[in-house]
PDB file of C-alpha atoms in Angstrom:
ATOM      1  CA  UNK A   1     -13.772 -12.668   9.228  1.00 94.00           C
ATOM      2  CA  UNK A   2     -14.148  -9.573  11.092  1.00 97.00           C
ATOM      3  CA  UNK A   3     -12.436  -5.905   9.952  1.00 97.00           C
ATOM      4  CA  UNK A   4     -12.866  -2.651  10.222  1.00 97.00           C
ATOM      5  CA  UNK A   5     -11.924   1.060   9.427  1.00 98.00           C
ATOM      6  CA  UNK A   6     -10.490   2.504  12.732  1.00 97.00           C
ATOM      7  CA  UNK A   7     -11.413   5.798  13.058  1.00 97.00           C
ATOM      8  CA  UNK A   8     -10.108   7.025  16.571  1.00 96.00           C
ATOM      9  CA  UNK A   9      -6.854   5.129  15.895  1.00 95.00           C
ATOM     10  CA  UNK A  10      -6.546   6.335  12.569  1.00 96.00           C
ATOM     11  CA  UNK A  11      -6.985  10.018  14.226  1.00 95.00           C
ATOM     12  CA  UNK A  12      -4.109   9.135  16.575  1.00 94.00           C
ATOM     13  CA  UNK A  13      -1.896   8.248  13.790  1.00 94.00           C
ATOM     14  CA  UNK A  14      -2.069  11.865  13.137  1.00 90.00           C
ATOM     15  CA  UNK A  15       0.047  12.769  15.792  1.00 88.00           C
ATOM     16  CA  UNK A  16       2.529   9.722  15.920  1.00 85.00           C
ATOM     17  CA  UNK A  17       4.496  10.787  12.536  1.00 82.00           C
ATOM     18  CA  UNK A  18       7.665   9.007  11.964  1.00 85.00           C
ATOM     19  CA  UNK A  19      10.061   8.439   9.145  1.00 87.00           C
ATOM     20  CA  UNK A  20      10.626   5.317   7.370  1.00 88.00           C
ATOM     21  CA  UNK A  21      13.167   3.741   8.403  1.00 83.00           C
ATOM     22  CA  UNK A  22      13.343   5.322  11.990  1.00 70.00           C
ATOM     23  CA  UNK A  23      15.929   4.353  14.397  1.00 61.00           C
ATOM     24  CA  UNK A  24      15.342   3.938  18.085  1.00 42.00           C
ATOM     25  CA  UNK A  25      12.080   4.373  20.067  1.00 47.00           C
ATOM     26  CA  UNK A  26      12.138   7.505  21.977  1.00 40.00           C
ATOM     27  CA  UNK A  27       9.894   6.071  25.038  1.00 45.00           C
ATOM     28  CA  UNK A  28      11.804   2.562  24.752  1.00 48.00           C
ATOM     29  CA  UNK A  29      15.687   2.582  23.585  1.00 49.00           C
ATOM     30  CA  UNK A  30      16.063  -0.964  23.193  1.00 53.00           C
ATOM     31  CA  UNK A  31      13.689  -1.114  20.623  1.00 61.00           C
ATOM     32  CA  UNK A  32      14.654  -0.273  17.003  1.00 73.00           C
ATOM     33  CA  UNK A  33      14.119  -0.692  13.446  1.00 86.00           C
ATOM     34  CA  UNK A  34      15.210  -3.663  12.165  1.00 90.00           C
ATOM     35  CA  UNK A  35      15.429  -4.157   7.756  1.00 91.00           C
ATOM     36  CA  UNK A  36      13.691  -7.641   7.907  1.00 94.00           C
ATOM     37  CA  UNK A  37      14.366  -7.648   4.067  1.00 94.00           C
ATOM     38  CA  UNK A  38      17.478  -8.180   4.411  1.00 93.00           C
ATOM     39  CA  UNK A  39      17.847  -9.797   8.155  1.00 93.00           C
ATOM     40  CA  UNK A  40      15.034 -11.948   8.182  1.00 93.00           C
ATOM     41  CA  UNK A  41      17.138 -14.044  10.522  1.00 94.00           C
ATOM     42  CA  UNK A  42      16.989 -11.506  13.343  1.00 94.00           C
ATOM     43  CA  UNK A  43      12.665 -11.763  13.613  1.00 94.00           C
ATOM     44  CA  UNK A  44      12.260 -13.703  16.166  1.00 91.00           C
ATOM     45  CA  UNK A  45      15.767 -12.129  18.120  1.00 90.00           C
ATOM     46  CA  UNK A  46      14.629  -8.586  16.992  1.00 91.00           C
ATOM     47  CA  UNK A  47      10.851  -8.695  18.298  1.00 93.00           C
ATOM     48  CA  UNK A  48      10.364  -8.510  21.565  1.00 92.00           C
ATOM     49  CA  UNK A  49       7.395  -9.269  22.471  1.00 94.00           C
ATOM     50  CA  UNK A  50       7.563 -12.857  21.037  1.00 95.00           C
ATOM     51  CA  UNK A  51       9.944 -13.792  23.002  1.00 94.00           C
ATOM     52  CA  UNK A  52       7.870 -14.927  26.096  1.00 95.00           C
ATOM     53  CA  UNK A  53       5.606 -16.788  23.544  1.00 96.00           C
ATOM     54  CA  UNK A  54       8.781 -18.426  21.526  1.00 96.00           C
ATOM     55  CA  UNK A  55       7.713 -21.736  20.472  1.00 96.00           C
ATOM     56  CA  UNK A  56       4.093 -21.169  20.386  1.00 97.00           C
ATOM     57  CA  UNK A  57       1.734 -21.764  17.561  1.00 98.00           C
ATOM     58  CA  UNK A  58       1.219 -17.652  17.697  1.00 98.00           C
ATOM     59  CA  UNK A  59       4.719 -16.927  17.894  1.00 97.00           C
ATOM     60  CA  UNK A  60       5.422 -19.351  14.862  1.00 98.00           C
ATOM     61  CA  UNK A  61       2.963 -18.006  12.535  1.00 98.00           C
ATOM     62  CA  UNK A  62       3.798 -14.332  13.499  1.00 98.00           C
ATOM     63  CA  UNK A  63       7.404 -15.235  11.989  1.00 97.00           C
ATOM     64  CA  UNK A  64       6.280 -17.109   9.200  1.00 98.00           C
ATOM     65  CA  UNK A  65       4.680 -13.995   8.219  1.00 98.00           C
ATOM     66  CA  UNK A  66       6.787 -12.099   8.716  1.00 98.00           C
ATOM     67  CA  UNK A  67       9.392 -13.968   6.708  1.00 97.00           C
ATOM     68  CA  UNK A  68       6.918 -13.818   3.784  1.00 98.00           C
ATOM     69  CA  UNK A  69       5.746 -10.078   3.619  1.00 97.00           C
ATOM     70  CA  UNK A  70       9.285  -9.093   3.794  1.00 97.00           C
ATOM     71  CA  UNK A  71      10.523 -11.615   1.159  1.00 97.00           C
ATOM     72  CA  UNK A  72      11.009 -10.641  -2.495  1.00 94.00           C
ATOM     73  CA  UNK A  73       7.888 -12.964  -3.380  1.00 94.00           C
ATOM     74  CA  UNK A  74       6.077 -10.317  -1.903  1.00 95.00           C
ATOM     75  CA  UNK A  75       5.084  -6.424  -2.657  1.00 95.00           C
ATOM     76  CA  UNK A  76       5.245  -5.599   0.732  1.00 96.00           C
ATOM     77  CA  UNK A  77       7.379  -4.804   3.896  1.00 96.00           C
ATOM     78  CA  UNK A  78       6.840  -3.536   7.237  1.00 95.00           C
ATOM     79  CA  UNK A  79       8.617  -1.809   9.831  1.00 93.00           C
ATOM     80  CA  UNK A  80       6.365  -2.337  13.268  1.00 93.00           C
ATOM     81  CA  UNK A  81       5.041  -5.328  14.649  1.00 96.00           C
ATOM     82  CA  UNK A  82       3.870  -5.404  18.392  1.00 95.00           C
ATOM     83  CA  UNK A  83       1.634  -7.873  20.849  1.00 97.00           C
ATOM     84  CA  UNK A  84       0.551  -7.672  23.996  1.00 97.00           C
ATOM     85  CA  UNK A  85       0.264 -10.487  26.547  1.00 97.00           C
ATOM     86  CA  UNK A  86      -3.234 -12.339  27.145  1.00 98.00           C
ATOM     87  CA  UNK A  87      -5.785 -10.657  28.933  1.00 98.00           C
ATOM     88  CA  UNK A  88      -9.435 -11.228  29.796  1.00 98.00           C
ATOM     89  CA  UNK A  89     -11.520 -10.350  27.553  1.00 98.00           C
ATOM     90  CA  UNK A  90     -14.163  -7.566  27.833  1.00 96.00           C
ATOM     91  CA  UNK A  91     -14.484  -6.750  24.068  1.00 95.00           C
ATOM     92  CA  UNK A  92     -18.108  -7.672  24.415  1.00 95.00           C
ATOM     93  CA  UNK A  93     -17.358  -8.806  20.366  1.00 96.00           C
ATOM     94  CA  UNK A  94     -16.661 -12.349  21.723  1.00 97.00           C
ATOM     95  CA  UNK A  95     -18.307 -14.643  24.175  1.00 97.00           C
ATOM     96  CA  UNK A  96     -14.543 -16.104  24.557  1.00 98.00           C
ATOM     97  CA  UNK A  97     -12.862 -15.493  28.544  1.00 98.00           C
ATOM     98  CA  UNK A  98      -9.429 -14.879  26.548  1.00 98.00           C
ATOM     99  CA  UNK A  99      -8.046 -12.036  24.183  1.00 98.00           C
ATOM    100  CA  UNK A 100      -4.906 -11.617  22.379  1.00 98.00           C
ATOM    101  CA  UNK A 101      -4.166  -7.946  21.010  1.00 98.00           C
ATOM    102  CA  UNK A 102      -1.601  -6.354  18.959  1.00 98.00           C
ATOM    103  CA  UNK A 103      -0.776  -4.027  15.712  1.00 97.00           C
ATOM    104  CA  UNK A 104       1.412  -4.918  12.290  1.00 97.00           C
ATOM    105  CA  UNK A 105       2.286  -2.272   9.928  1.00 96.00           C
ATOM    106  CA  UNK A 106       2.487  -3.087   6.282  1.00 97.00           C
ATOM    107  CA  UNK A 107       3.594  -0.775   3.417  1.00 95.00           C
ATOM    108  CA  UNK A 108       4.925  -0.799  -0.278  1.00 95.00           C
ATOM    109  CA  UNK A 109       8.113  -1.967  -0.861  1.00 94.00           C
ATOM    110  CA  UNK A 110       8.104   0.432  -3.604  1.00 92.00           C
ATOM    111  CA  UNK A 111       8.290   3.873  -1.292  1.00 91.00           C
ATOM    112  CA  UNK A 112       6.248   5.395  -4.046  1.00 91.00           C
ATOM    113  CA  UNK A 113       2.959   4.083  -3.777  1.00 91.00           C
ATOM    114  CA  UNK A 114       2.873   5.241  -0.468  1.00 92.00           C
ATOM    115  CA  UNK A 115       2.702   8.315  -1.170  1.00 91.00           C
ATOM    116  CA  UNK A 116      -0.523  10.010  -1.366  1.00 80.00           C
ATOM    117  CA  UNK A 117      -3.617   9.635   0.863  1.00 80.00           C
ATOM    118  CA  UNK A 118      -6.145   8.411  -1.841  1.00 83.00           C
ATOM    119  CA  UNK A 119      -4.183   5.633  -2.715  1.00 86.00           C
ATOM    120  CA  UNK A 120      -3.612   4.937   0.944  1.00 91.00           C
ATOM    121  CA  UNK A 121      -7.594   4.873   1.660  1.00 93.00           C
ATOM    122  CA  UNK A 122      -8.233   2.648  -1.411  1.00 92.00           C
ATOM    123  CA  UNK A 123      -5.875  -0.020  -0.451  1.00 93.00           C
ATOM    124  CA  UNK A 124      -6.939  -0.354   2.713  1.00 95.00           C
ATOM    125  CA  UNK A 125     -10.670  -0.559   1.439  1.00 95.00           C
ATOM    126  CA  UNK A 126      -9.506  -2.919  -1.260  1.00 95.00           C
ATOM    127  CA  UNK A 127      -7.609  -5.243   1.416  1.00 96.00           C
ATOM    128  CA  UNK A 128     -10.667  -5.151   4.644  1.00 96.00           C
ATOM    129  CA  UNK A 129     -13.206  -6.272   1.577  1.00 96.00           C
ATOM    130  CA  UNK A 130     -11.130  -9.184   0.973  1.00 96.00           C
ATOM    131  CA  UNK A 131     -10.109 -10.160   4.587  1.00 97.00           C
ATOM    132  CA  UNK A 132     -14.142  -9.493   5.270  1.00 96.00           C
ATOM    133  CA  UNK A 133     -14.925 -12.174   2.825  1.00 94.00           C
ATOM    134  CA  UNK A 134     -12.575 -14.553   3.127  1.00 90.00           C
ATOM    135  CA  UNK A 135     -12.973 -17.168   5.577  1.00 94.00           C
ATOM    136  CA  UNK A 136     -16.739 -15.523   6.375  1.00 94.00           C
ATOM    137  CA  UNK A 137     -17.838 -17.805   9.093  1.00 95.00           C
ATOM    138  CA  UNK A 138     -14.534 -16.999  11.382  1.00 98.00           C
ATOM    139  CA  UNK A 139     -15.479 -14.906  14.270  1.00 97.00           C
ATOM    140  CA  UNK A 140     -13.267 -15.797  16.393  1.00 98.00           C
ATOM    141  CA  UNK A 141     -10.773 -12.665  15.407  1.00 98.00           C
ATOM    142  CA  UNK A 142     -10.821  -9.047  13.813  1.00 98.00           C
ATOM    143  CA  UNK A 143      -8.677  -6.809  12.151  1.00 98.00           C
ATOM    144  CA  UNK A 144      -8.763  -2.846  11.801  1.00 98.00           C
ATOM    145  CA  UNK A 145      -7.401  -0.402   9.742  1.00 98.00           C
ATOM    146  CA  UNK A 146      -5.844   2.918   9.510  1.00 97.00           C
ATOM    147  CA  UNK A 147      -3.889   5.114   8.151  1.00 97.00           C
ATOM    148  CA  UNK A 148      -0.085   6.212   9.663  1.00 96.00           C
ATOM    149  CA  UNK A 149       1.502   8.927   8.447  1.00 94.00           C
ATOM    150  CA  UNK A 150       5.409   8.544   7.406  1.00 93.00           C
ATOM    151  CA  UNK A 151       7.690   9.984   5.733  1.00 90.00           C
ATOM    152  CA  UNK A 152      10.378   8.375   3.292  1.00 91.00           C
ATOM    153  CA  UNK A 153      13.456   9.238   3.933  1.00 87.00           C
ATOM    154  CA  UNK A 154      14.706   7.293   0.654  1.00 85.00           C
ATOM    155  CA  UNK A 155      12.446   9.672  -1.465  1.00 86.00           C
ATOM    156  CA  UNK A 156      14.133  12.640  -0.371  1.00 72.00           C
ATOM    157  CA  UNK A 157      12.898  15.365  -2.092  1.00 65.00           C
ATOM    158  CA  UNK A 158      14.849  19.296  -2.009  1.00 53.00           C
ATOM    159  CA  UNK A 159      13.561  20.328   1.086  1.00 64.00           C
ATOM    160  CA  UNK A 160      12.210  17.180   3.571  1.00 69.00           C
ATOM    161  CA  UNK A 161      11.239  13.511   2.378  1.00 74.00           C
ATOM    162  CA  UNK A 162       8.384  12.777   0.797  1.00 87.00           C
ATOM    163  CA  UNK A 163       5.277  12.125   2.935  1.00 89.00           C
ATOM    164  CA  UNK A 164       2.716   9.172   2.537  1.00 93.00           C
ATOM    165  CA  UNK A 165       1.140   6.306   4.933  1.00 95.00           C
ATOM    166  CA  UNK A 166       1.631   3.045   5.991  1.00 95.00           C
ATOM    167  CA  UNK A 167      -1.225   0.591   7.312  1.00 96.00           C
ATOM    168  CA  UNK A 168      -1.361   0.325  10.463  1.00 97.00           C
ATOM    169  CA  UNK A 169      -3.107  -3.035  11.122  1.00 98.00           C
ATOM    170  CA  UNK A 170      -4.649  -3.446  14.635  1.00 98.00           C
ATOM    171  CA  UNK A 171      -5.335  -7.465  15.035  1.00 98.00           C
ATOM    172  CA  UNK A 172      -7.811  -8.464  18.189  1.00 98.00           C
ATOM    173  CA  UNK A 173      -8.145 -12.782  18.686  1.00 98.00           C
ATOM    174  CA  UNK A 174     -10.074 -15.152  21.152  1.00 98.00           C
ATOM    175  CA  UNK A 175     -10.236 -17.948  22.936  1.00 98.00           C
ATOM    176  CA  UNK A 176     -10.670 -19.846  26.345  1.00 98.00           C
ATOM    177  CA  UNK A 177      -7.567 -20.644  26.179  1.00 98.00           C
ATOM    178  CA  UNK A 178      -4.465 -19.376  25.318  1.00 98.00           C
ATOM    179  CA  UNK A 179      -3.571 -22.364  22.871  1.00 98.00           C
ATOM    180  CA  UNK A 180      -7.361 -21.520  21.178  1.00 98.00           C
ATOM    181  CA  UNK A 181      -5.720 -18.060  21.157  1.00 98.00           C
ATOM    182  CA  UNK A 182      -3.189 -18.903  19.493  1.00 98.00           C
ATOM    183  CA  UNK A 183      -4.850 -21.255  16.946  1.00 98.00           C
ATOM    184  CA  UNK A 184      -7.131 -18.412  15.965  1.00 98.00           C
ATOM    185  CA  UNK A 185      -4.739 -15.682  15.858  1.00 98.00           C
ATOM    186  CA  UNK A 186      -2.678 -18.141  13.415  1.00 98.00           C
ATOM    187  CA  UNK A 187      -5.842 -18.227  11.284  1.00 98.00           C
ATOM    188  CA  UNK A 188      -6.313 -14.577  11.317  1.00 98.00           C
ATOM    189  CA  UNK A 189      -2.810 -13.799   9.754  1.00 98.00           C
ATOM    190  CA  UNK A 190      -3.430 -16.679   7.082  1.00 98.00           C
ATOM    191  CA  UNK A 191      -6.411 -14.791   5.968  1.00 98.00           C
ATOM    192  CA  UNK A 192      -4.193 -11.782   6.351  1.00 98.00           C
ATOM    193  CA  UNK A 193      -1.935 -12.849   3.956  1.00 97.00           C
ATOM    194  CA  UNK A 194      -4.685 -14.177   1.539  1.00 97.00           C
ATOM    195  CA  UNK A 195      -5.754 -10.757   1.368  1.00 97.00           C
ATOM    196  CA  UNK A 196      -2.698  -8.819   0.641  1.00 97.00           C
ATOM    197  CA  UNK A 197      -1.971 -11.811  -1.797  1.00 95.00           C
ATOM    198  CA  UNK A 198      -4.714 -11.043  -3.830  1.00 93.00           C
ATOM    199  CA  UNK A 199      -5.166  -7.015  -3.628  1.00 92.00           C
ATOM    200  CA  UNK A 200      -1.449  -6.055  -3.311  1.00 81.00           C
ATOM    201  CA  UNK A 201      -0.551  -7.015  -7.062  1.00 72.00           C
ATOM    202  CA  UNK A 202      -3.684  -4.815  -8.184  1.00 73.00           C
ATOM    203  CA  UNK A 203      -2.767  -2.034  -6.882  1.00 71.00           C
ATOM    204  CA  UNK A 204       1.214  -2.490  -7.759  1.00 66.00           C
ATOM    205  CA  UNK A 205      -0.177  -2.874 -11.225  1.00 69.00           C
ATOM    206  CA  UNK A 206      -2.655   0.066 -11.226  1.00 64.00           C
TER     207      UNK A 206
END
């Protein structure tokens, strides 16, 4: 499927720093960071923007992901997930009247390896070659990258906590309808998953 390095949003990231975990969203107080590792009864509660959708085949699969990447079968976590409501779609990447657009952050669960930038950059090249070719002949949904600068509060260090990245994931899907939506954004995070399945141990182990 489709995926991409983001440039412009991973030049953004520059200037949206934040520590890991962070607490309440300046611009929005009602929304806050929530340990889905431990509460991963409080994901569909906790996220917002799947409540207008609750029920739906998107909203389903965004939980079920969810559940996973935070569960201890898994070398992950995250601490952001966001989606917009439908628009039309003037992506001119799709023929499709209908997209679906939102971001996912995924990190370590093992604060270390996020540290450093080199590491950072070869993950994420590691995990777009395997979402690129799995599932080869879906177009119907894309995936960028970048790099967001945190710092780990857990790794505190003598003067500040130690700084490293998360991966910002930026997911795009369409349809002509919002149930096609849906469908393909569903497919897009099973690919997702396929691909941290299979590059996330490597680099755990590396």
């Amino acid at each position: 499927m489709l995926t991409y390095f983001d440039e412009d949003m991973h030049a953004r990231n520059q200037d949206m720093r934040r520590q890991h975990p962070w607490s309440v969203q300046s611009s929005n107080p009602g929304n806050r960071y929530v340990d889905f590792k431990q509460r991963p009864d409080l994901i569909e509660s906790a996220l917002e923007d799947l409540q207008p959708i609750a029920g739906s085949v998107a909203a389903n699969a965004a939980t079920d992901f969810l559940r996973w990447v935070n569960s201890d079968t898994s070398v992950f976590e995250t601490n952001d997930f966001g989606m917009r409501p439908l628009k039309p779609n003037r992506s001119g990447i799709s023929s499709s009247s209908l997209e679906l657009y939102g971001r996912l952050s995924i990190l370590f669960r093992d604060l270390k390896k996020n540290v450093g930038q080199n590491q950072a950059f070869e993950f994420g090249n590691r995990l777009s070659e395997s979402i690129r070719i799995n599932d080869p002949e879906f177009k119907q949904a894309c995936w960028s990258w970048s790099l967001w600068p945190h710092q780990f509060t857990a790794l505190s260090g003598l003067r500040e906590p130690a700084t490293g990245n998360c991966l910002l994931m930026s997911y795009w899907a369409w349809g002509d309808s919002e149930a096609e939506v849906h469908r393909n954004f569903a497919r897009s995070l099973t690919n997702l998953r396929a691909a941290l399945e299979a590059v996330g141990q490597h680099i755990v182990e590396s």
